Tab-separated table of C-alpha atoms in Angstrom:
chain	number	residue	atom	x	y	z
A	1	UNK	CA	-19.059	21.508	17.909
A	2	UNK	CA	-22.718	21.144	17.441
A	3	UNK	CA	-23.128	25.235	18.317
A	4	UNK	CA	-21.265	26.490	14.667
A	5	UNK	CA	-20.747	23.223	13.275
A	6	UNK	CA	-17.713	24.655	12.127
A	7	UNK	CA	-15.923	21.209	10.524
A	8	UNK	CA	-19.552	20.914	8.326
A	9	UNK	CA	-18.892	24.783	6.905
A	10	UNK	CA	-15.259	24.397	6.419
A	11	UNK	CA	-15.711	21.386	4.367
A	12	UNK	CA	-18.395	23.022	2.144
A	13	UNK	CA	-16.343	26.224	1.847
A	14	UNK	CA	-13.579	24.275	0.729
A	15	UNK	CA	-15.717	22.945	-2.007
A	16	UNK	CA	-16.848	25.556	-3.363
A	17	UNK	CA	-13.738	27.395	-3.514
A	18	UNK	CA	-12.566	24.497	-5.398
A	19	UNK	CA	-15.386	25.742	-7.817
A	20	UNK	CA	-14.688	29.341	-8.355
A	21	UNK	CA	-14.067	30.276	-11.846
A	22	UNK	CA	-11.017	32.870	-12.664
A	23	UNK	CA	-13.578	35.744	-13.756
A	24	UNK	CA	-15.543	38.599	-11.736
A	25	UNK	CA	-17.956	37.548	-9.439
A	26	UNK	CA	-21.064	39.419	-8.485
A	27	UNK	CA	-23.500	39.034	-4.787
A	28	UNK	CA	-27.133	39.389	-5.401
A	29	UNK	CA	-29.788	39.443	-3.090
A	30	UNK	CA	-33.297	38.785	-4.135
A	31	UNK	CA	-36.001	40.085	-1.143
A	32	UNK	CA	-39.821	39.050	-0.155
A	33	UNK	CA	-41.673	42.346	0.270
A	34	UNK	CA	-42.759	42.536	3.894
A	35	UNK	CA	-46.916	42.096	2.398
A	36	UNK	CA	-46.180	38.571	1.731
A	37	UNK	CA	-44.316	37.597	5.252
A	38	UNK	CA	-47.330	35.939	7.396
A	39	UNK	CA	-48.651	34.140	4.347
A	40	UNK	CA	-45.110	32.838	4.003
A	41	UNK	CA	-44.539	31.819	7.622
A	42	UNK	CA	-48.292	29.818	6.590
A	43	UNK	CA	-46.191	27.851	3.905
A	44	UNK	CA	-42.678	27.672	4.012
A	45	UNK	CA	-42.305	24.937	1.802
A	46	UNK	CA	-44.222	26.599	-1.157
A	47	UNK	CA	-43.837	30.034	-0.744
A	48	UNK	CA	-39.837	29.823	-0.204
A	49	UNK	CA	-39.100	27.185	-2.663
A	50	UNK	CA	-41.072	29.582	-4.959
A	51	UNK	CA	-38.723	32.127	-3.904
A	52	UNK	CA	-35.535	30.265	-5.113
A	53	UNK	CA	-37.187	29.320	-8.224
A	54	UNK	CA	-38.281	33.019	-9.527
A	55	UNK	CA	-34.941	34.046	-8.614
A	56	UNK	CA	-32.982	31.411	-10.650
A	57	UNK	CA	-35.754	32.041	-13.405
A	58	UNK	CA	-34.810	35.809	-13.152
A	59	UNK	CA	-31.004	35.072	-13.501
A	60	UNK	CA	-31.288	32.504	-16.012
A	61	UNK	CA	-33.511	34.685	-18.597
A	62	UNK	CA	-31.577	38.014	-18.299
A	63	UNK	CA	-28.383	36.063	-18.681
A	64	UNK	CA	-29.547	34.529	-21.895
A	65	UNK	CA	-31.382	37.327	-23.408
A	66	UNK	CA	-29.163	38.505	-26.617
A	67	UNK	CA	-29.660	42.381	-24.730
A	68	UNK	CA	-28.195	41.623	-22.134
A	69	UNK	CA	-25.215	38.864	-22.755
A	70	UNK	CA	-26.827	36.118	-24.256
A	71	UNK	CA	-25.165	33.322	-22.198
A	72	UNK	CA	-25.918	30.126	-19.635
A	73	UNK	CA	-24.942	31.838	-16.151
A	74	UNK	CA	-24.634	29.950	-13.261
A	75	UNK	CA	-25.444	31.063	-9.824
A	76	UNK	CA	-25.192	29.595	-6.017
A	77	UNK	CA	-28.235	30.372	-3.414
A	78	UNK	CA	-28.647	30.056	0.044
A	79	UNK	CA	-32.210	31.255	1.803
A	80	UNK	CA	-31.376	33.365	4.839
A	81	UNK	CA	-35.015	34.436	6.653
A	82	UNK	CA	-33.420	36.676	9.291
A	83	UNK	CA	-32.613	39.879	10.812
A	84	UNK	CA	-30.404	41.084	13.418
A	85	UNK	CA	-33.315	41.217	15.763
A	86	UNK	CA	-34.399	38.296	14.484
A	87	UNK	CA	-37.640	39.707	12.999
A	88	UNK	CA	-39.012	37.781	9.491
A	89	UNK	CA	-36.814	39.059	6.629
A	90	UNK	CA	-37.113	36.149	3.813
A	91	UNK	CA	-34.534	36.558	1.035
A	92	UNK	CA	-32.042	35.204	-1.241
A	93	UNK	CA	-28.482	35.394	-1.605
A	94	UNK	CA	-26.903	34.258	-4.922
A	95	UNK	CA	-23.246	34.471	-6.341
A	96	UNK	CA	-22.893	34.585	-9.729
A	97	UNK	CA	-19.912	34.455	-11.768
A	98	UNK	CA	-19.718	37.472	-14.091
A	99	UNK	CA	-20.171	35.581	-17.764
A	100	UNK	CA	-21.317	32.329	-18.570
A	101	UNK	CA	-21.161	29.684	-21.994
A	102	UNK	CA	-22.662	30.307	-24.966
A	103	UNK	CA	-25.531	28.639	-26.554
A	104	UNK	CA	-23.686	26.239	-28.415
A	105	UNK	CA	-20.894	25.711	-26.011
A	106	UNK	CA	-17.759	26.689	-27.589
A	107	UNK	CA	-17.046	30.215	-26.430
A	108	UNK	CA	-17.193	31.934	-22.781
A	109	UNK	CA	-19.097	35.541	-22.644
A	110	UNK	CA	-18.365	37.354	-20.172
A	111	UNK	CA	-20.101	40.565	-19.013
A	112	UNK	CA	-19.294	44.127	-18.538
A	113	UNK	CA	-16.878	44.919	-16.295
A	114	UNK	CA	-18.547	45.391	-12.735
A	115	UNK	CA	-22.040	44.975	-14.170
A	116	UNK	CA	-24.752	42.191	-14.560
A	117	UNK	CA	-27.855	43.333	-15.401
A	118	UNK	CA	-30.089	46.624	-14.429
A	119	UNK	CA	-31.389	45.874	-11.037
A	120	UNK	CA	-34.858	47.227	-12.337
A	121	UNK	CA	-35.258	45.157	-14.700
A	122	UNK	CA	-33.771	42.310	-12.173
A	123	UNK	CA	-36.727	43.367	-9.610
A	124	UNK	CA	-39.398	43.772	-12.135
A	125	UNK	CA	-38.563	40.557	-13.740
A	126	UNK	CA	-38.198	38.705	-10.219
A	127	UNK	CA	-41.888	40.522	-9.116
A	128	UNK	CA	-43.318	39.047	-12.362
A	129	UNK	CA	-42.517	35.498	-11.852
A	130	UNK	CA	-42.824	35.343	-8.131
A	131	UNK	CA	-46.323	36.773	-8.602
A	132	UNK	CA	-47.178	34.122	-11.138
A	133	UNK	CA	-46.146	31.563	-8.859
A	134	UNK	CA	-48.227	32.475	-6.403
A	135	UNK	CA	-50.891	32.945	-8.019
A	136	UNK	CA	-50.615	29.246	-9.924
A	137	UNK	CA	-50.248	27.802	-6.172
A	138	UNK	CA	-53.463	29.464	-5.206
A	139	UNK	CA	-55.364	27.982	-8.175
A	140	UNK	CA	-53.973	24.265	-7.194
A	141	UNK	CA	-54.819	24.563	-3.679
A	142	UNK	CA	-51.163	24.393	-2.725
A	143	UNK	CA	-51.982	27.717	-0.081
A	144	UNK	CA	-52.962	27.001	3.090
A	145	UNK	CA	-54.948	30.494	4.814
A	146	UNK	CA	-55.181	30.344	8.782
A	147	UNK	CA	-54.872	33.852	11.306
A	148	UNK	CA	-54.678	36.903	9.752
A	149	UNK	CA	-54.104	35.345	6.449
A	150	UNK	CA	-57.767	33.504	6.999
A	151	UNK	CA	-59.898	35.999	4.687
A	152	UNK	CA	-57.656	35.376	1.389
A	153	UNK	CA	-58.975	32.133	1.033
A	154	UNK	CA	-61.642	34.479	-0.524
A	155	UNK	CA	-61.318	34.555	-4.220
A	156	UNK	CA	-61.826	38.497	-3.962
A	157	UNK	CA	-59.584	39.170	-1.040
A	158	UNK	CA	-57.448	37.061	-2.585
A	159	UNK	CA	-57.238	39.444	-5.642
A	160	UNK	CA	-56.976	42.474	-3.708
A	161	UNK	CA	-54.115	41.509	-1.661
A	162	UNK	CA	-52.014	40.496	-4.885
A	163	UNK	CA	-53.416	43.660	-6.457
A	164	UNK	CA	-51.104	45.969	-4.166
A	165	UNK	CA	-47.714	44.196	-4.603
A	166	UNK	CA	-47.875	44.593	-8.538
A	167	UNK	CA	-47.222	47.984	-8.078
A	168	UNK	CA	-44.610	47.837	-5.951
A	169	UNK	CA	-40.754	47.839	-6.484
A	170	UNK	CA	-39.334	44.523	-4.971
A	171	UNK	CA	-36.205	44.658	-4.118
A	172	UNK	CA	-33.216	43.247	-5.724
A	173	UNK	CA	-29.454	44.401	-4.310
A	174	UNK	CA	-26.449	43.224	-7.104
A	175	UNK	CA	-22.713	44.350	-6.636
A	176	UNK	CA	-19.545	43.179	-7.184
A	177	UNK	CA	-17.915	41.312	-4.241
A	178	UNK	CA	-15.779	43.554	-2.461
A	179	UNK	CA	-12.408	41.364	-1.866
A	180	UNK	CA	-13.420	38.546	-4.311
A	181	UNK	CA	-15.938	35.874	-4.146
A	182	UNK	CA	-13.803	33.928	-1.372
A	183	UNK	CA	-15.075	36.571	1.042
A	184	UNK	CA	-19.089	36.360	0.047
A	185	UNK	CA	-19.096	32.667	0.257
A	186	UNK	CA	-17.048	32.715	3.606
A	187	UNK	CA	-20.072	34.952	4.825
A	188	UNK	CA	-22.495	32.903	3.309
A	189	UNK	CA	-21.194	29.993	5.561
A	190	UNK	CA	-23.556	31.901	8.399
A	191	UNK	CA	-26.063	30.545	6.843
A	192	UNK	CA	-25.673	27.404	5.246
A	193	UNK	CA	-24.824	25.284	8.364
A	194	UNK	CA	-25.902	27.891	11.508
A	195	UNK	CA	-29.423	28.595	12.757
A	196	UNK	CA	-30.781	32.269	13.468
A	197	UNK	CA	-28.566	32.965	16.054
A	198	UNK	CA	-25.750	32.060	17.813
A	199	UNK	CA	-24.355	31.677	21.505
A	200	UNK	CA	-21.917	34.236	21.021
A	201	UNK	CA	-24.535	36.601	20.792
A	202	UNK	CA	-26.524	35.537	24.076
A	203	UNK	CA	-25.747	37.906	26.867
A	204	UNK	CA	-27.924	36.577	29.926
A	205	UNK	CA	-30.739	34.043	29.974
A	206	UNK	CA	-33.377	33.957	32.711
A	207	UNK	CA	-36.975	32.206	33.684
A	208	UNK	CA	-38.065	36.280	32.725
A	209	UNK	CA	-35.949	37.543	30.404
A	210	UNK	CA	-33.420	36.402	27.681
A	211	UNK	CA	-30.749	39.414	26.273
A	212	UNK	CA	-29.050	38.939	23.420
A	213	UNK	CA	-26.753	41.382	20.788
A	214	UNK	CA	-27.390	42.840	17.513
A	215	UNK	CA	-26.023	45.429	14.860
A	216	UNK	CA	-28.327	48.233	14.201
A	217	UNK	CA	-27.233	49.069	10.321
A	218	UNK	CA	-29.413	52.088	11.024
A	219	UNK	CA	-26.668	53.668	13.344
A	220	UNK	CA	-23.759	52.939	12.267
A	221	UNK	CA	-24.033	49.031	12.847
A	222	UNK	CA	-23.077	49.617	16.558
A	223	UNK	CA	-23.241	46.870	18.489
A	224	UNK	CA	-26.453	46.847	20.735
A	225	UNK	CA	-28.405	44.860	23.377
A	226	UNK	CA	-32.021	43.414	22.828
A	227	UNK	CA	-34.219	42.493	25.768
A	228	UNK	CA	-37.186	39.671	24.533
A	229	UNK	CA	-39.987	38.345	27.244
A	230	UNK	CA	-38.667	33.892	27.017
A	231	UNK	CA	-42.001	33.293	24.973
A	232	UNK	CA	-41.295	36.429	22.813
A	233	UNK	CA	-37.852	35.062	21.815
A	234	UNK	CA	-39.274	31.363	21.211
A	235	UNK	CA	-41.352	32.838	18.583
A	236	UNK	CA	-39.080	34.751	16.859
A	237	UNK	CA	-36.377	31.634	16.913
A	238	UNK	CA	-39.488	29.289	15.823
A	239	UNK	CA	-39.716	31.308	12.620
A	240	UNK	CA	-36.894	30.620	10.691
A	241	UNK	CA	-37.273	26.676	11.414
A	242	UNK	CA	-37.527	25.632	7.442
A	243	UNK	CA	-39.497	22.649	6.695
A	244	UNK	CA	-37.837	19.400	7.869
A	245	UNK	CA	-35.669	18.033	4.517
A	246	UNK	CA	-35.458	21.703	2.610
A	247	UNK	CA	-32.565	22.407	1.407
A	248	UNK	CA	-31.052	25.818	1.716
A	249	UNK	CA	-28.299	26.030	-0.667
A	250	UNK	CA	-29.252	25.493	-4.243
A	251	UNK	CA	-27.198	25.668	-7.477
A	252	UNK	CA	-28.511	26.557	-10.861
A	253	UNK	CA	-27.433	26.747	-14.310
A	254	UNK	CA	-24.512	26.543	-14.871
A	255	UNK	CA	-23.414	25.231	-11.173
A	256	UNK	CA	-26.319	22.453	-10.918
A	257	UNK	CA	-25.057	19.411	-9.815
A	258	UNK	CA	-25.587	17.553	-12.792
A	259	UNK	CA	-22.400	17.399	-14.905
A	260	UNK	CA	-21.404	20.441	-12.972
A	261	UNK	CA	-17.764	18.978	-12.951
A	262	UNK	CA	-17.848	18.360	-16.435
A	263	UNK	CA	-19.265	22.056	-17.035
A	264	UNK	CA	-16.856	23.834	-14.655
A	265	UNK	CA	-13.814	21.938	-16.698
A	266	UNK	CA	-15.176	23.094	-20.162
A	267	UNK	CA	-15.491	27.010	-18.733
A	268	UNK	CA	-11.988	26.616	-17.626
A	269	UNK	CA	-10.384	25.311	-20.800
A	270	UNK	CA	-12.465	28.394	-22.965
A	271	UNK	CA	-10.747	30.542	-20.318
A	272	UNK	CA	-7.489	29.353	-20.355
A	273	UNK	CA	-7.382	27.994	-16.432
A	274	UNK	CA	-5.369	26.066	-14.945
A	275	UNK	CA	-7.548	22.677	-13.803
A	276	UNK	CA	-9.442	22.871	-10.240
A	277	UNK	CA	-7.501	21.678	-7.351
A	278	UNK	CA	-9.739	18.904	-5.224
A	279	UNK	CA	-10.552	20.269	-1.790
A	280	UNK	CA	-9.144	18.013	1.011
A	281	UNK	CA	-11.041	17.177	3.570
A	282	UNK	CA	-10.487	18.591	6.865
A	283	UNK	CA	-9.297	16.641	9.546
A	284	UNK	CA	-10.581	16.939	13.054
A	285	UNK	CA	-8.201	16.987	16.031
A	286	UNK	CA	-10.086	14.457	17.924
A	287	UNK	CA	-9.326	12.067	15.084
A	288	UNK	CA	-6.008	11.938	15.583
A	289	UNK	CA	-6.397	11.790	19.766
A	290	UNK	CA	-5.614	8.352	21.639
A	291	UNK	CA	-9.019	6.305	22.429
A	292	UNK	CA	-8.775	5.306	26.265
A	293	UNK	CA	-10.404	1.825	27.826
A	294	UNK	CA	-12.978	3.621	29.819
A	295	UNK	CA	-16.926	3.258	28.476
A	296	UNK	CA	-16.750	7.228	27.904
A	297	UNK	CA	-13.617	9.340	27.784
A	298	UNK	CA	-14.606	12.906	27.290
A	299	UNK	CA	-12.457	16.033	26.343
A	300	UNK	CA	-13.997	19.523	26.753
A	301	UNK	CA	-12.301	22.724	25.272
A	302	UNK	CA	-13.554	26.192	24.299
A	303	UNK	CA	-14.664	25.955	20.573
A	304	UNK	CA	-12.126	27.621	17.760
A	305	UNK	CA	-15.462	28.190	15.633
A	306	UNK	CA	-17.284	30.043	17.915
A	307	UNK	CA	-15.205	30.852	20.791
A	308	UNK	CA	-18.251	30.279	23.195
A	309	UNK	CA	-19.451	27.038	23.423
A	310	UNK	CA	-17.990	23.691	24.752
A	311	UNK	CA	-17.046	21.272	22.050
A	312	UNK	CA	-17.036	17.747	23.747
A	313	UNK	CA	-15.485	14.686	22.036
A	314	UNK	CA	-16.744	10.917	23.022
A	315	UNK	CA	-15.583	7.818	22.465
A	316	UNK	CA	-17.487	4.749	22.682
A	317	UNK	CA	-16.135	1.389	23.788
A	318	UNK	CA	-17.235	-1.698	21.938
A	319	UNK	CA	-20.966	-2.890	21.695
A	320	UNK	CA	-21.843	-5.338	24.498
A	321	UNK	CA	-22.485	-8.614	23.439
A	322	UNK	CA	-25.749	-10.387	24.742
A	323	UNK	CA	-23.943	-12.206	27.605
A	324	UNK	CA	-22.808	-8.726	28.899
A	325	UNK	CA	-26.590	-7.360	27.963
A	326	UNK	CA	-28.184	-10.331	30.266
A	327	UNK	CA	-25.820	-10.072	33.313
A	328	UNK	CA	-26.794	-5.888	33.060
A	329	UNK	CA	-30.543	-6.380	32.899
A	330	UNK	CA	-30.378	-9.122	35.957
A	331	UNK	CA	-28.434	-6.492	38.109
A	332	UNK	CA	-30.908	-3.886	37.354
A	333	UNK	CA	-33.642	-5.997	38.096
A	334	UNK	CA	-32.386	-7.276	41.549
């Protein structure tokens, strides 16, 4: 189904369940204060790569500061950039198990029961390194300034819009899964493969209107109804189109790719675990449906991933060969 792409987010949960560790995991979520949102919608590709990398930074430094547990963590992020109403809301999700190796390798630390780290120190830490960032990206002329983001290509503006967000406590949520990390990553799927929104959610589309649904958190989260002018609700959609090749799922320490097998195997023999079972691969119905003799035989059925769209399967006969390519361009051409 090209709507959920539910068989490309099965496959990848089943992966990384293959992954999880037998220890306490914890969700964090690292947030862009709303200052910095039009300068990021200027430069996605800086400004949200940046993003990832202060938050891995963040993780990887409290994990392996002696205060605080003095191991290699690992963690798994996926950038999610909206709301409910589909307004700019750029943050971070990361799942982290609750420990990690020890310098040398040979023992696994694990932290506190249902505690990581302070999330002050988390934010401060996270505001420090973002900021620096930044601020390095402006001095290579990495920034591009256009709209109202035009005046801090001025040095001193520049200076003075940085000036404000120092002083202010960025937000960093971190708690314990509730119902296990299978549950966080199964929500996280809504992100990895799907794009801002959904056609479960649209309620009527018009040449002068388009409605769609949303939970207001504020109330309750009761489900409610949004109205958008068609041009209104292109823009907000355009938003949260990332740059074409970046990738929104990212693993760090000790979950980078490299040797991550190897890694995930030594954590498990310090902790006494049974060895990871490989993930099979889903199989889709359609493979296992007969292939007719017609050009294009075409099955259409309501989608089990998202229950709204139509999920169309196509099979293709053979290529023509140039005889049959010849004889086809002479009848068109008559």
């Amino acid at each position: 189904c090209p709507s959920c792409g539910g068989a490309k987010w099965a496959a990848w949960l089943q992966k990384r369940r293959a992954e999880l560790l037998p220890v306490p995991y914890f969700h964090l979520v690292f947030t862009l204060p709303h200052e910095l949102s039009a300068l990021a919608l200027g430069n996605r590709q800086v400004l949200y790569k940046l993003l990832f990398d202060a938050a891995a930074q963040t993780l990887l430094q409290i994990g392996a500061d002696p205060k605080h547990l003095g191991a290699r963590l690992g963690a798994l992020m996926v950038l999610h950039t909206w709301g409910q109403q589909l307004q700019h809301h750029p943050h971070v999700h990361a799942v982290v198990p609750g420990g990690g190796l020890s310098r040398d390798g040979t023992r696994w630390l694990s932290c506190r029961p249902n505690f990581l780290a302070p999330v002050k120190v988390l934010g401060r830490l996270f505001r420090g390194k973002y900021l620096a960032g930044l601020r390095q990206a402006y001095v290579n002329g990495e920034l591009q300034f256009g709209g109202s983001t035009a005046a801090l290509a001025d040095e001193k503006c520049w200076r003075a819009f940085l000036q404000p967000l120092y002083a202010k406590d960025w937000v960093v949520y971190a708690k314990k899964p509730f119902g296990g990390p299978e549950l966080v990553l199964k929500y996280l799927t809504a992100y990895t493969h799907r794009v801002a929104l959904s056609n479960r959610r649209l309620v009527e589309v018009s040449d002068s209107q388009v409605t769609l649904t949303y939970k207001d958190y504020a109330d309750g989260c009761r489900r409610k109804e949004l109205t958008l002018p068609p041009l209104e609700f292109v823009r907000r959609f355009a938003m949260h189109v990332v740059p074409k090749g970046f990738v929104r799922v990212r693993h760090y320490g000790l979950l980078a790719h490299r040797d991550r097998g190897e890694r995930l195997a030594k954590c498990r023999t310090l902790l006494a675990a049974p060895p990871a079972v490989a993930a099979a691969a889903p199989v889709a119905a359609a493979a296992t449906a007969p292939v007719n003799d017609a050009l294009h035989a075409a099955a259409a059925e309501r989608c089990p991933g998202c229950g709204a769209s139509e999920r169309v399967t196509v099979w293709r006969a053979d290529r023509p060969t140039a005889r049959q390519l010849e004889q086809r361009w002479r009848w068109n051409t008559s």
